[in-house]
CSV table of C-alpha atoms in Angstrom, one decimal:
chain,number,residue,atom,x,y,z
O,1,MET,CA,0.2,0.0,-0.2
O,2,GLU,CA,1.1,3.6,-1.0
O,3,ILE,CA,1.7,6.0,2.2
O,4,GLN,CA,-0.4,8.2,0.4
O,5,LYS,CA,-3.4,6.2,0.8
O,6,LEU,CA,-3.2,6.1,4.3
O,7,PRO,CA,-4.9,8.0,6.8
O,8,LYS,CA,-3.5,11.6,7.2
O,9,GLU,CA,-3.1,10.7,11.2
O,10,LEU,CA,-0.7,8.0,10.1
O,11,GLN,CA,1.2,9.8,7.2
O,12,PHE,CA,1.6,12.4,10.1
O,13,TYR,CA,3.3,9.9,12.6
O,14,ILE,CA,5.5,8.4,9.5
O,15,LEU,CA,6.7,11.6,8.4
O,16,SER,CA,7.7,12.6,12.3
O,17,LYS,CA,10.1,9.5,12.5
O,18,CYS,CA,12.0,10.4,9.1
O,19,ASP,CA,15.0,11.9,9.4
O,20,GLY,CA,16.2,15.3,8.5
O,21,ASP,CA,16.9,14.4,4.8
O,22,SER,CA,14.1,12.4,4.0
O,23,LEU,CA,11.9,15.2,5.8
O,24,ILE,CA,13.3,17.8,3.5
O,25,ASN,CA,12.5,15.5,0.4
O,26,SER,CA,9.1,14.4,1.8
O,27,GLY,CA,7.8,18.3,1.2
O,28,LYS,CA,8.5,18.2,-2.5
O,29,VAL,CA,6.1,15.3,-2.5
O,30,CYS,CA,2.7,16.5,-2.2
O,31,THR,CA,0.9,19.6,-0.8
O,32,LEU,CA,-0.5,17.0,1.8
O,33,TRP,CA,2.9,16.3,3.1
O,34,LEU,CA,4.1,19.7,2.9
O,35,GLU,CA,1.0,20.9,4.9
O,36,ILE,CA,2.1,18.1,7.6
O,37,ILE,CA,5.4,18.9,7.6
O,38,ASP,CA,4.4,22.7,8.5
O,39,VAL,CA,2.7,21.5,11.6
O,40,LEU,CA,5.7,19.5,12.7
O,41,GLU,CA,7.6,22.5,12.3
O,42,LYS,CA,5.5,24.9,14.0
O,43,SER,CA,4.2,23.1,16.8
O,44,PHE,CA,6.2,19.9,17.4
O,45,HIS,CA,10.0,21.2,17.2
O,46,ILE,CA,11.0,19.0,14.4
O,47,TRP,CA,13.8,20.6,13.4
O,48,THR,CA,15.2,21.4,17.0
O,49,GLY,CA,15.0,17.4,17.3
O,50,LYS,CA,16.8,16.7,13.7
O,51,CYS,CA,19.7,18.9,14.9
O,52,LEU,CA,20.3,17.8,18.4
O,53,ASN,CA,20.2,14.1,17.5
O,54,GLU,CA,21.4,14.0,13.8
O,55,ILE,CA,24.4,16.7,13.8
O,56,PRO,CA,27.3,15.6,15.4
O,57,ARG,CA,27.9,18.3,18.5
O,58,ARG,CA,30.9,19.8,17.3
O,59,TYR,CA,29.8,20.5,13.9
O,60,LEU,CA,26.3,21.9,15.7
O,61,VAL,CA,28.9,24.6,17.5
O,62,GLN,CA,30.5,25.4,14.2
O,63,LEU,CA,27.1,26.5,12.5
O,64,THR,CA,25.6,28.3,15.2
O,65,GLY,CA,28.6,29.5,17.0
O,66,ILE,CA,27.3,28.7,20.4
O,67,PRO,CA,29.6,27.0,22.4
O,68,GLU,CA,26.9,26.0,25.1
O,69,LEU,CA,25.5,23.5,22.7
O,70,LEU,CA,28.4,20.8,23.4
O,71,ASP,CA,26.9,20.0,26.4
O,72,LYS,CA,23.5,18.4,26.2
O,73,ARG,CA,22.8,19.2,29.8
O,74,ASN,CA,21.7,22.5,28.1
O,75,ASP,CA,19.3,21.0,25.6
O,76,SER,CA,16.2,22.3,27.4
O,77,TYR,CA,17.0,25.7,26.6
O,78,CYS,CA,16.7,25.0,22.8
O,79,LYS,CA,12.7,24.9,22.5
O,80,ASP,CA,13.2,28.3,23.3
O,81,VAL,CA,14.8,29.3,20.3
O,82,PRO,CA,12.6,30.0,16.8
O,83,TRP,CA,12.1,26.8,15.1
O,84,THR,CA,13.0,28.9,11.9
O,85,PHE,CA,16.7,28.9,13.9
O,86,TRP,CA,17.2,25.1,13.7
O,87,LYS,CA,15.5,24.7,10.4
O,88,ASP,CA,18.1,27.2,8.8
O,89,VAL,CA,21.1,25.3,10.9
O,90,TYR,CA,19.7,21.9,9.5
O,91,PHE,CA,19.4,23.2,5.8
O,92,ASP,CA,22.9,24.5,6.2
O,93,TYR,CA,24.1,21.0,7.2
O,94,ASN,CA,22.4,19.2,4.7
O,95,ARG,CA,23.4,21.7,1.5
O,96,MET,CA,26.9,20.6,2.2
O,97,SER,CA,26.5,17.7,0.1
O,98,VAL,CA,25.9,19.7,-3.4
O,99,VAL,CA,29.4,20.5,-3.8
O,100,ARG,CA,29.7,16.7,-5.1
O,101,ASP,CA,27.2,17.4,-7.9
O,102,TRP,CA,26.6,21.0,-8.4
O,103,ILE,CA,28.9,23.9,-10.0
O,104,PRO,CA,30.9,26.4,-8.2
O,105,GLU,CA,29.9,30.1,-9.8
O,106,ARG,CA,32.3,33.2,-9.0
O,107,LYS,CA,31.3,36.6,-7.8
O,108,VAL,CA,34.2,39.2,-7.4
O,109,VAL,CA,33.9,41.3,-4.4
O,110,MET,CA,35.7,44.6,-6.0
O,111,MET,CA,38.2,46.0,-4.6
O,112,PRO,CA,38.0,49.7,-4.1
O,113,SER,CA,41.3,51.7,-4.9
O,114,GLN,CA,41.9,52.8,-1.3
O,115,LEU,CA,42.2,49.0,-0.4
O,116,ASN,CA,45.5,47.2,-1.4
O,117,THR,CA,45.9,43.4,-1.4
O,118,CYS,CA,44.0,41.2,0.9
O,119,THR,CA,46.3,39.3,2.9
O,120,ALA,CA,43.5,37.7,5.6
O,121,LEU,CA,39.9,37.2,5.5
O,122,ARG,CA,36.8,35.5,7.7
O,123,SER,CA,33.3,35.1,6.4
O,124,ARG,CA,30.2,34.0,8.7
O,125,ASP,CA,26.7,34.5,8.5
O,126,ASN,CA,27.1,36.3,5.5
O,127,ILE,CA,29.6,38.8,7.0
O,128,LEU,CA,32.9,39.5,5.6
O,129,VAL,CA,36.1,40.6,7.3
O,130,SER,CA,39.0,41.4,5.4
O,131,GLY,CA,42.5,42.4,6.5
O,132,HIS,CA,45.0,43.7,4.1
O,133,ILE,CA,49.0,44.3,3.2
O,134,ASP,CA,48.3,48.1,4.5
O,135,GLY,CA,46.7,47.4,7.8
O,136,ASN,CA,43.3,48.4,6.9
O,137,VAL,CA,40.8,45.8,8.4
O,138,VAL,CA,37.3,46.2,6.6
O,139,LEU,CA,33.8,44.8,7.0
O,140,TRP,CA,32.1,44.3,3.7
O,141,LYS,CA,28.6,45.8,4.1
O,142,ASP,CA,27.1,44.8,0.9
O,143,GLU,CA,28.6,42.1,-1.2
O,144,VAL,CA,25.6,42.8,-4.0
O,145,GLU,CA,27.0,46.1,-4.2
O,146,PRO,CA,30.7,45.6,-4.3
O,147,GLY,CA,32.6,48.6,-3.0
O,148,ARG,CA,30.5,49.6,0.0
O,149,PHE,CA,32.4,48.6,3.4
O,150,LYS,CA,33.3,49.9,6.5
O,151,LEU,CA,36.5,50.3,8.0
O,152,LEU,CA,36.8,49.1,11.1
O,153,THR,CA,40.5,49.4,12.1
O,154,ARG,CA,44.0,50.4,10.9
O,155,HIS,CA,47.3,48.6,11.7
O,156,ARG,CA,50.7,50.0,11.1
O,157,SER,CA,51.5,47.2,8.8
O,158,HIS,CA,50.3,43.9,7.0
O,159,VAL,CA,47.5,42.3,8.5
O,160,THR,CA,48.1,38.4,9.3
O,161,ALA,CA,44.5,37.3,10.5
O,162,VAL,CA,41.3,38.1,11.1
O,163,ASP,CA,38.4,36.5,13.1
O,164,MET,CA,34.9,37.1,14.4
O,165,LEU,CA,34.1,36.0,18.2
O,166,ASN,CA,30.7,35.9,19.4
O,167,THR,CA,29.9,37.1,22.9
O,168,VAL,CA,26.6,35.0,22.3
O,169,GLU,CA,27.7,31.8,24.1
O,170,SER,CA,24.2,30.7,25.6
O,171,MET,CA,20.8,29.7,24.0
O,172,LYS,CA,18.9,32.1,26.1
O,173,GLU,CA,21.1,34.9,24.4
O,174,VAL,CA,20.3,33.9,20.6
O,175,GLY,CA,18.0,37.1,20.5
O,176,GLU,CA,21.2,39.0,20.6
O,177,TRP,CA,22.7,37.1,17.4
O,178,VAL,CA,23.6,40.1,15.3
O,179,ASP,CA,25.1,42.2,17.8
O,180,GLY,CA,27.1,39.9,19.9
O,181,TYR,CA,30.1,40.0,17.1
O,182,THR,CA,33.3,41.6,17.7
O,183,VAL,CA,36.0,41.5,15.1
O,184,VAL,CA,39.8,40.6,16.4
O,185,SER,CA,42.7,41.2,13.9
O,186,VAL,CA,46.4,40.9,14.1
O,187,SER,CA,49.2,42.4,12.3
O,188,ARG,CA,53.1,42.3,11.6
O,189,ASP,CA,53.1,45.4,13.6
O,190,SER,CA,53.0,43.3,17.0
O,191,SER,CA,49.4,44.7,17.7
O,192,ILE,CA,46.0,42.9,18.5
O,193,HIS,CA,43.0,45.0,17.9
O,194,VAL,CA,39.7,44.2,19.1
O,195,SER,CA,37.0,46.2,17.0
O,196,ASN,CA,33.4,46.6,18.1
O,197,PRO,CA,31.5,47.2,14.7
O,198,LEU,CA,28.7,48.8,16.5
O,199,SER,CA,30.2,51.2,18.3
O,200,ASP,CA,33.4,51.7,16.1
O,201,SER,CA,35.5,51.2,19.3
O,202,VAL,CA,39.0,49.4,19.1
O,203,LYS,CA,41.0,47.9,22.0
O,204,ASN,CA,44.7,48.1,21.0
O,205,ILE,CA,46.6,45.0,23.2
O,206,THR,CA,50.6,45.6,22.7
O,207,LEU,CA,52.1,42.6,24.2
O,208,TYR,CA,54.6,41.4,21.8
O,209,ARG,CA,57.5,42.7,20.3
O,210,GLY,CA,57.2,41.0,17.0
O,211,SER,CA,55.0,40.1,14.1
O,212,VAL,CA,51.5,38.2,15.6
O,213,ASN,CA,50.9,35.7,12.6
O,214,ASN,CA,47.9,33.7,13.8
O,215,LEU,CA,44.7,33.9,15.6
O,216,SER,CA,41.9,31.6,16.7
O,217,CYS,CA,38.4,32.1,18.4
O,218,TRP,CA,36.1,30.0,20.9
O,219,GLY,CA,32.9,32.0,21.6
O,220,SER,CA,33.9,35.1,23.6
O,221,LYS,CA,37.7,33.8,23.9
O,222,PHE,CA,40.7,34.3,21.4
O,223,VAL,CA,44.3,33.0,21.4
O,224,VAL,CA,47.1,34.4,19.0
O,225,ALA,CA,50.3,33.1,17.8
O,226,ALA,CA,53.6,35.7,18.0
O,227,GLU,CA,57.1,35.7,17.1
O,228,SER,CA,58.0,36.9,20.8
O,229,SER,CA,55.8,34.2,22.8
O,230,ILE,CA,58.8,32.8,24.2
O,231,LEU,CA,59.5,36.2,26.1
O,232,ASN,CA,55.7,37.4,26.4
O,233,GLY,CA,53.9,34.2,27.0
O,234,GLN,CA,50.9,33.2,25.1
O,235,PRO,CA,47.4,34.7,27.2
O,236,VAL,CA,44.4,33.2,26.2
O,237,TRP,CA,41.8,36.4,26.4
O,238,LYS,CA,38.2,36.8,27.0
O,239,VAL,CA,35.9,39.8,26.0
O,240,ASP,CA,33.1,40.4,28.1
O,241,HIS,CA,29.2,41.6,27.2
O,242,ASP,CA,30.5,44.9,27.8
O,243,LYS,CA,33.5,44.5,25.5
O,244,THR,CA,36.4,44.7,28.2
O,245,VAL,CA,39.2,42.6,27.2
O,246,ASN,CA,40.9,40.6,30.0
O,247,VAL,CA,43.4,37.6,30.4
O,248,LEU,CA,41.9,34.3,30.9
O,249,HIS,CA,44.8,32.1,31.4
O,250,GLU,CA,48.6,32.1,30.7
O,251,LEU,CA,50.1,29.6,28.8
O,252,TYR,CA,53.8,28.5,29.3
O,253,GLY,CA,55.9,25.6,28.5
O,254,HIS,CA,57.0,26.1,24.8
O,255,GLU,CA,60.4,27.1,25.8
O,256,GLU,CA,62.1,25.9,22.6
O,257,SER,CA,61.1,28.5,20.0
O,258,CYS,CA,58.2,30.7,19.2
O,259,ILE,CA,54.7,30.1,18.3
O,260,SER,CA,53.6,30.3,14.6
O,261,ALA,CA,50.2,28.8,14.7
O,262,ALA,CA,47.5,28.2,17.2
O,263,THR,CA,43.5,27.3,17.8
O,264,CYS,CA,41.5,27.3,20.3
O,265,TRP,CA,38.6,24.9,20.8
O,266,ASN,CA,36.5,24.3,24.0
O,267,ASP,CA,38.7,24.2,27.0
O,268,GLN,CA,41.6,23.3,24.5
O,269,ILE,CA,44.4,25.4,23.0
O,270,ILE,CA,46.8,23.4,20.5
O,271,SER,CA,49.8,25.7,19.3
O,272,GLY,CA,52.5,24.8,16.6
O,273,ASP,CA,56.0,26.1,16.9
O,274,VAL,CA,58.7,27.5,14.5
O,275,ILE,CA,60.8,23.9,14.5
O,276,GLY,CA,57.6,21.8,14.3
O,277,ASN,CA,56.5,21.2,17.5
O,278,LEU,CA,52.6,20.9,18.7
O,279,TYR,CA,51.7,21.6,22.1
O,280,GLN,CA,48.3,21.0,23.6
O,281,TRP,CA,47.0,22.7,26.9
O,282,LYS,CA,44.1,21.6,29.2
O,283,LEU,CA,42.4,24.7,30.6
O,284,ASN,CA,40.5,25.2,33.6
O,285,SER,CA,37.4,27.0,32.7
O,286,THR,CA,36.6,28.2,36.3
O,287,THR,CA,39.9,30.1,37.4
O,288,ARG,CA,42.7,32.1,35.7
O,289,GLN,CA,45.5,29.9,35.6
O,290,GLN,CA,48.9,29.3,34.2
O,291,CYS,CA,49.1,26.4,31.9
O,292,ARG,CA,51.6,24.1,30.9
O,293,PRO,CA,51.4,21.9,27.7
O,294,VAL,CA,51.7,18.1,26.7
O,295,ILE,CA,53.7,18.0,23.2
O,296,VAL,CA,51.5,16.0,20.7
O,297,ALA,CA,53.6,16.0,17.5
O,298,LYS,CA,57.1,16.6,16.3
O,299,PHE,CA,57.0,17.7,12.8
O,300,SER,CA,60.5,17.5,11.2
O,301,GLU,CA,59.3,18.7,7.4
O,302,SER,CA,58.8,22.4,8.6
O,303,TYR,CA,57.3,25.0,11.2
O,304,THR,CA,53.2,24.8,11.7
O,305,LYS,CA,51.4,27.4,9.4
O,306,GLN,CA,47.6,26.8,10.0
O,307,ILE,CA,45.9,24.6,12.5
O,308,TYR,CA,42.1,23.2,12.6
O,309,PHE,CA,40.8,21.5,15.8
O,310,ASP,CA,37.2,20.7,16.4
O,311,GLY,CA,38.1,18.3,19.4
O,312,TYR,CA,38.2,14.9,17.5
O,313,ILE,CA,40.0,16.0,14.0
O,314,LEU,CA,43.5,17.8,14.1
O,315,LEU,CA,44.7,19.0,10.8
O,316,CYS,CA,47.8,21.1,10.4
O,317,LEU,CA,48.9,22.7,7.2
O,318,LEU,CA,52.9,23.2,7.6
O,319,GLY,CA,55.0,25.8,6.1
O,320,ASP,CA,56.3,23.7,2.9
O,321,GLY,CA,52.5,22.8,1.9
O,322,SER,CA,52.6,19.4,4.1
O,323,ILE,CA,49.3,18.3,5.4
O,324,CYS,CA,49.4,16.4,8.6
O,325,TRP,CA,46.0,15.3,10.4
O,326,ARG,CA,44.9,12.9,13.4
O,327,VAL,CA,41.8,11.3,14.0
O,328,GLY,CA,40.8,11.1,17.6
O,329,ASN,CA,43.6,9.6,19.5
O,330,GLN,CA,45.1,7.6,16.2
O,331,LYS,CA,48.7,8.6,14.6
O,332,PHE,CA,49.4,11.5,12.7
O,333,GLN,CA,49.4,11.0,9.1
O,334,THR,CA,51.2,13.0,6.4
O,335,THR,CA,50.9,14.1,3.1
O,336,PRO,CA,54.4,15.5,2.0
O,337,ASN,CA,54.4,18.5,-0.1
O,338,LYS,CA,56.3,16.7,-2.9
O,339,THR,CA,52.9,14.3,-3.5
O,340,GLU,CA,51.0,17.4,-3.7
O,341,LEU,CA,53.3,18.6,-6.5
O,342,GLU,CA,52.8,15.4,-8.5
O,343,ILE,CA,49.1,15.2,-8.0
O,344,PHE,CA,48.2,18.9,-8.3
O,345,SER,CA,51.1,20.5,-9.8
O,346,ALA,CA,51.1,22.8,-7.0
O,347,THR,CA,51.3,23.1,-2.9
O,348,PRO,CA,48.8,24.1,-0.6
O,349,THR,CA,49.2,27.5,0.7
O,350,CYS,CA,46.0,27.7,3.3
O,351,LEU,CA,43.1,25.6,4.4
O,352,ALA,CA,39.4,26.1,6.1
O,353,CYS,CA,37.4,23.7,7.5
O,354,ARG,CA,33.7,24.1,8.5
O,355,ALA,CA,31.9,20.8,9.9
O,356,ARG,CA,31.6,18.5,6.6
O,357,LEU,CA,33.4,20.8,4.6
O,358,LEU,CA,37.4,21.1,3.9
O,359,VAL,CA,38.7,23.3,1.6
O,360,VAL,CA,42.5,24.0,0.8
O,361,GLY,CA,43.8,26.6,-1.6
O,362,LEU,CA,47.0,26.1,-3.6
O,363,ASN,CA,49.6,28.4,-5.2
O,364,SER,CA,48.4,27.3,-8.8
O,365,GLY,CA,45.1,29.5,-8.0
O,366,ASN,CA,43.0,26.1,-7.7
O,367,VAL,CA,40.8,25.2,-4.8
O,368,LEU,CA,40.0,22.1,-3.4
O,369,VAL,CA,36.9,20.8,-2.0
O,370,TYR,CA,36.3,17.6,0.1
O,371,TYR,CA,32.9,16.8,1.6
O,372,ILE,CA,33.5,14.4,4.8
O,373,ALA,CA,29.9,12.8,4.7
O,374,THR,CA,30.3,11.0,8.1
O,375,GLU,CA,32.4,11.3,10.9
O,376,GLU,CA,33.6,7.9,10.0
O,377,SER,CA,34.8,9.4,6.6
O,378,TRP,CA,37.8,10.8,8.3
O,379,LEU,CA,39.4,7.3,9.0
O,380,THR,CA,39.7,7.2,5.2
O,381,PHE,CA,40.4,10.6,4.5
O,382,ASN,CA,43.0,11.2,1.6
O,383,PRO,CA,44.2,14.7,0.3
O,384,ALA,CA,45.0,13.4,-2.8
O,385,VAL,CA,41.1,12.7,-3.7
O,386,PRO,CA,39.1,15.7,-3.5
O,387,THR,CA,35.5,15.7,-3.9
O,388,CYS,CA,35.6,18.4,-6.5
O,389,ARG,CA,38.1,21.0,-7.8
O,390,PHE,CA,37.8,24.3,-9.4
O,391,ARG,CA,40.0,27.3,-10.6
O,392,ALA,CA,39.7,30.6,-8.6
O,393,CYS,CA,42.2,32.9,-9.7
O,394,SER,CA,45.3,32.8,-11.8
O,395,ASP,CA,47.8,33.6,-9.0
O,396,SER,CA,48.4,32.0,-5.6
O,397,ILE,CA,45.8,31.8,-3.2
O,398,ASN,CA,46.6,34.0,0.0
O,399,CYS,CA,43.6,33.2,2.2
O,400,ILE,CA,40.6,30.9,2.1
O,401,ASP,CA,37.3,30.4,4.2
O,402,VAL,CA,34.5,28.5,3.8
O,403,CYS,CA,30.3,29.4,5.0
O,404,HIS,CA,26.9,29.2,4.0
O,405,ASP,CA,24.5,31.9,2.7
O,406,GLY,CA,21.4,30.2,3.3
O,407,ASN,CA,21.1,28.6,0.1
O,408,THR,CA,24.4,26.8,-0.6
O,409,PRO,CA,28.2,26.5,0.6
O,410,VAL,CA,30.3,29.7,0.0
O,411,ILE,CA,34.1,29.6,-0.5
O,412,VAL,CA,35.8,32.9,-0.2
O,413,VAL,CA,39.4,33.5,-1.8
O,414,SER,CA,41.8,36.0,-2.0
O,415,SER,CA,44.9,36.5,-4.5
O,416,THR,CA,47.5,39.5,-4.9
O,417,ASN,CA,46.3,40.2,-8.2
O,418,GLU,CA,42.4,39.4,-8.4
O,419,GLY,CA,41.1,40.4,-4.8
O,420,ILE,CA,38.4,38.8,-3.0
O,421,SER,CA,36.1,36.2,-5.0
O,422,ARG,CA,32.9,34.3,-3.7
O,423,PHE,CA,31.9,30.8,-5.0
O,424,THR,CA,28.6,29.8,-4.3
O,425,PHE,CA,26.9,26.3,-6.0
O,426,ARG,CA,24.4,26.0,-8.6
O,427,PRO,CA,22.8,23.0,-10.4
O,428,PRO,CA,24.2,21.6,-13.5
């Protein structure tokens, strides 16, 4: 018997038991099912359950920006959030799969004459922030009308990294979602700027004597990598609701050389230094402390240039283009630079990862996209076999990021000669 011939009540029950993917497709079958799904959405929090039960928690934190979701004890607050929020989150997660079949489509973010080469960028929830070789940090107001931007701050030298932290850390505060963003930028001039786009205020942190080369945010916390970290330490800063910036922890123990890359996830900090050591600190979330690390790896190939860590997957891009990764507590695997040269005739220069999508920029101007279907897929991950690849520019890619615009994944890249480009995906 066809499901559509069953009583409406039974159809209602069957659809309520579908997983999220099936529920999305069911709404395209007939008007009755679309009406049933509409009731499930508005009255039964169906998408809240799909997100909490089907999306791994580490992905859910990345998709929403809310660290509190790591702890299932906070799930009771999730039903207080509008169902449309959870539907958007699930669609974001579901639509990552389109990179397997859809075609990337380029859109250039025009670079006004007063802005020089983009050297750092971050894209999140349709907000794009870029840092430039002349020290400018820019918030792009409208990507539909290129050229509209807001100058947030200006460093005295080359901007090396930008990121957005969100002081909205709990489900109770989702109503303040838009107002919660703060932009952090670092530069070769040794400065750290914490900018509030709404009030135009800028907090200038001067701790280091050398270049600050890397930056990572977690909720309202951030950590940086600097050339003088042996002398000045590696603090973990926190931006409070009133936008004051305070040191939360002091990281010590990297006596051999200075930190070249760092990342922050929950109560863990992963940092790599210029001679290939990879350190891990475990923080006490309740009290300020001086912390010492354990060494989790020693890369003999090169210095650590970039790190991605989500509590389960640890990915490192080394200075020579090698990619090293570890799944859980397994051993590190490495794709040497020479292998990349043979396969792609190019070397990786930057990477970004968001939930099920990993993107790698090459010095040939190409972008490699990897779709990680399930958590088990990481066990067979092979950098030499991307899900898709496309040409983004004619010269080397300086920086790359991946986000979602409500319809498809978005990959944002910058290059020296061609400025900033956004790539969305469309059906073939």
